[in-house]
XYZ file of C-alpha atoms in Angstrom:
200
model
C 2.886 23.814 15.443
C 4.952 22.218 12.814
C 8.763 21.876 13.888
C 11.724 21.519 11.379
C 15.357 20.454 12.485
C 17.650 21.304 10.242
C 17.638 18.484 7.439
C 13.417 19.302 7.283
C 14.431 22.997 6.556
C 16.933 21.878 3.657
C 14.216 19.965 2.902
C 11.867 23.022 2.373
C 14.896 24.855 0.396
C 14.305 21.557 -1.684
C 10.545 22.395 -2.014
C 11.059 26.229 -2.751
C 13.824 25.582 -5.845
C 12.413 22.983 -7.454
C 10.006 23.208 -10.054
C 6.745 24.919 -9.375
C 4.912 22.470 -11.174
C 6.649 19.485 -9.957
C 6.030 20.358 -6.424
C 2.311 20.443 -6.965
C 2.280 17.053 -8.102
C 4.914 15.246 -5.411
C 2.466 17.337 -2.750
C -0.975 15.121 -4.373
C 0.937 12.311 -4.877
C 1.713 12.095 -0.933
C -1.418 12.892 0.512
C -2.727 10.382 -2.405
C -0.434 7.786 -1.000
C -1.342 8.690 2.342
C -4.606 8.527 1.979
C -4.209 4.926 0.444
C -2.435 3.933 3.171
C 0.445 3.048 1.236
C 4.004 2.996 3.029
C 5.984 3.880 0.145
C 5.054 6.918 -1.743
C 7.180 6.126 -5.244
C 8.853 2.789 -6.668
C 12.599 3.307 -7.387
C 11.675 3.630 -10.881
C 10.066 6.146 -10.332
C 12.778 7.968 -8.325
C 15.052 7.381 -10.876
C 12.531 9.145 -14.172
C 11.963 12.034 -11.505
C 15.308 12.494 -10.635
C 16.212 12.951 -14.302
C 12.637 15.458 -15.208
C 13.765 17.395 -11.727
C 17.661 17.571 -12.676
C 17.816 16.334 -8.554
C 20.011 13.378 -7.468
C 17.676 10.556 -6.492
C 19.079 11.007 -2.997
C 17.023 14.671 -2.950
C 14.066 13.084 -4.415
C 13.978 10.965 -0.947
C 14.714 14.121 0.506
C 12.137 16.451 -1.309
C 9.601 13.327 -0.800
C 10.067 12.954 3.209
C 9.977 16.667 3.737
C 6.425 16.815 2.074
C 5.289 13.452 3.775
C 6.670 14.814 7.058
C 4.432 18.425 6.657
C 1.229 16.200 5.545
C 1.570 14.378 8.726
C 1.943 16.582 11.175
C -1.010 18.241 9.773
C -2.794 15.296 10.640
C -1.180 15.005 13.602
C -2.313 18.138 15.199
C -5.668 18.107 13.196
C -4.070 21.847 11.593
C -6.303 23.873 9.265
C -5.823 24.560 5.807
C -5.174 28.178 6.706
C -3.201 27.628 9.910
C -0.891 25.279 7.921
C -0.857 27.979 4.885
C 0.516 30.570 7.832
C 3.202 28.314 9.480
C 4.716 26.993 5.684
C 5.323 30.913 5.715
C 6.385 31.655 8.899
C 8.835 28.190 8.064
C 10.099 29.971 4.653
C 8.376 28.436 1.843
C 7.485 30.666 -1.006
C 3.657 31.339 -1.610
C 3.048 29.638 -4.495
C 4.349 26.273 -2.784
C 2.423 27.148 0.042
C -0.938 27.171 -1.972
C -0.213 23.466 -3.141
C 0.344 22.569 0.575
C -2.901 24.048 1.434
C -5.201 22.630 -1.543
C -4.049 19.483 -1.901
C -4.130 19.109 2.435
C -8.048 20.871 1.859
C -9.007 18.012 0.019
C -7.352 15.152 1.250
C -7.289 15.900 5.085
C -10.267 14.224 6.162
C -9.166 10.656 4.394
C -5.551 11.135 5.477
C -6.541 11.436 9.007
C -9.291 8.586 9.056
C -5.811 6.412 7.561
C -3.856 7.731 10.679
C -6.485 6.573 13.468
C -6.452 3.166 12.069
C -2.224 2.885 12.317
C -1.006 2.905 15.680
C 2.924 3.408 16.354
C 2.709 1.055 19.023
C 3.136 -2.319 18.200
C -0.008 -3.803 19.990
C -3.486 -2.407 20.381
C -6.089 -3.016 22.485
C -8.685 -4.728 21.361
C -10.496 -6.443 23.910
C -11.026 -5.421 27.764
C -12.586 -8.101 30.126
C -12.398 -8.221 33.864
C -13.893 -10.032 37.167
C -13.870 -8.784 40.894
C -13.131 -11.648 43.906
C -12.643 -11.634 47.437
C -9.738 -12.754 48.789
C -8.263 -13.226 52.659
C -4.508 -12.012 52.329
C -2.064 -11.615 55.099
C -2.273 -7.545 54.480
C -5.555 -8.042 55.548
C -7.289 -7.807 59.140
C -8.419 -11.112 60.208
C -11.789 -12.702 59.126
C -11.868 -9.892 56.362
C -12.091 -10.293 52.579
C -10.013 -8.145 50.467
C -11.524 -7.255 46.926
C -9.374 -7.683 44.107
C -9.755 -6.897 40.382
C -8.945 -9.054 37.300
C -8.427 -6.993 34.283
C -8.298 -8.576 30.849
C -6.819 -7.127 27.626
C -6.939 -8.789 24.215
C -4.340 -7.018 22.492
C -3.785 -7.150 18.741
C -0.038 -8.052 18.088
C 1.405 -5.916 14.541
C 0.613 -3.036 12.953
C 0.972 -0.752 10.274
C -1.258 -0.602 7.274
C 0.449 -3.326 4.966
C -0.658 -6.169 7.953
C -3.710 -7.819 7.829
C -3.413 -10.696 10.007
C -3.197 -10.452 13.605
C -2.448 -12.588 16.569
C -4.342 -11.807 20.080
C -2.420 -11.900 22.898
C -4.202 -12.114 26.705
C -2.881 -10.514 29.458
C -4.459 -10.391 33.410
C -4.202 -7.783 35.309
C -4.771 -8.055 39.158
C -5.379 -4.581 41.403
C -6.264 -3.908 44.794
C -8.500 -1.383 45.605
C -6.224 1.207 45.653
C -4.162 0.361 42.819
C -7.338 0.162 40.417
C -8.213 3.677 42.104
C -4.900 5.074 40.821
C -5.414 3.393 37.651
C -8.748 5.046 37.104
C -6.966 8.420 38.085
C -4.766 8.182 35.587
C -7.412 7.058 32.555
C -9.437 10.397 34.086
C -6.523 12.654 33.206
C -6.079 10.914 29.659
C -9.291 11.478 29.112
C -9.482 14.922 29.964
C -5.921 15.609 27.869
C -8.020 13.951 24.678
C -10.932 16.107 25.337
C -8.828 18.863 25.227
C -7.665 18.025 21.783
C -10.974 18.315 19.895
């Protein structure tokens, strides 16, 4: 469900007074842009010739453009259909014809802009790599004459990301669990994987 604080909703009075036409484009030219990957939707150039064609300080531009990128993305987000992100522009205010816009240009461009999103991560490593080993060690916690199994996990993680980086730097990191501690760990990657399941 999309959720709008209250800049977001004077960003959708932004979207429902400015000009029809106008809107239509700014709404392809995001989910263009966001299908491209691109971080930056318009040069300040361009801000500046659509400020003066909208009769909108440049500052509103930023305004109008966020609002739009904002709705595009949490549409990919939540994997929303066209018509169940049609409903909840409405439910949020916008006018109907606005709404259409939303709808077509997110029809045709969801599948790319959402194939864009998997490939960014908001995190600022990612897991590339796992590895791991299992030994048997004698520890003090352990009965006497008995071998205690522990676990060495592995990850390569990718350092960076966003979609303007290309290179990236691996970093290693080991992991060491007990039996009961790689237990909980597996718990917990259950659950995640049931909360993901859930999603689709």
């Amino acid at each position: 469900m999309l959720q709008f604080n209250k800049r977001l909703q004077d960003g959708l009075s932004l979207v429902n007074t400015t000009d029809v036409g106008k809107v239509s484009g700014l709404v392809g030219r995001v989910c263009t842009a966001l299908a491209a990957g691109c971080s930056q939707v318009f040069t300040e150039e361009e801000e500046e010739k659509l400020s003066g064609s909208l009769g909108l300080k440049v500052e509103q531009i930023k305004h109008l453009t966020h609002t739009i990128l904002y709705i595009m993305q949490q549409a990919a987000q939540g994997m929303v259909r066209p018509a169940s992100l049609g409903e909840q522009l409405k439910v949020a205010g916008v006018l109907e014809d606005r709404v259409e816009f939303f709808v077509q240009n997110w029809s045709i461009h969801a599948r790319a802009i959402v194939d864009r999103l998997r490939q960014h991560s908001l995190a600022d490593r990612q897991l590339k790599e796992v590895g791991w080993s299992l030994n048997l060690e004698t520890s003090s916690s352990c009965l006497a004459r008995q071998a205690c199994p522990v676990a060495h996990l592995q990850l390569g993680l990718d350092k960076g990301s966003g979609w303007e980086r290309e290179e990236k730097e691996t970093e290693k990191i080991v992991l060491q669990f007990n039996q009961e501690q790689l237990f909980g760990l597996y718990t917990q990657l259950e659950q995640i994987q049931e909360q993901l399941d859930a999603l689709r």
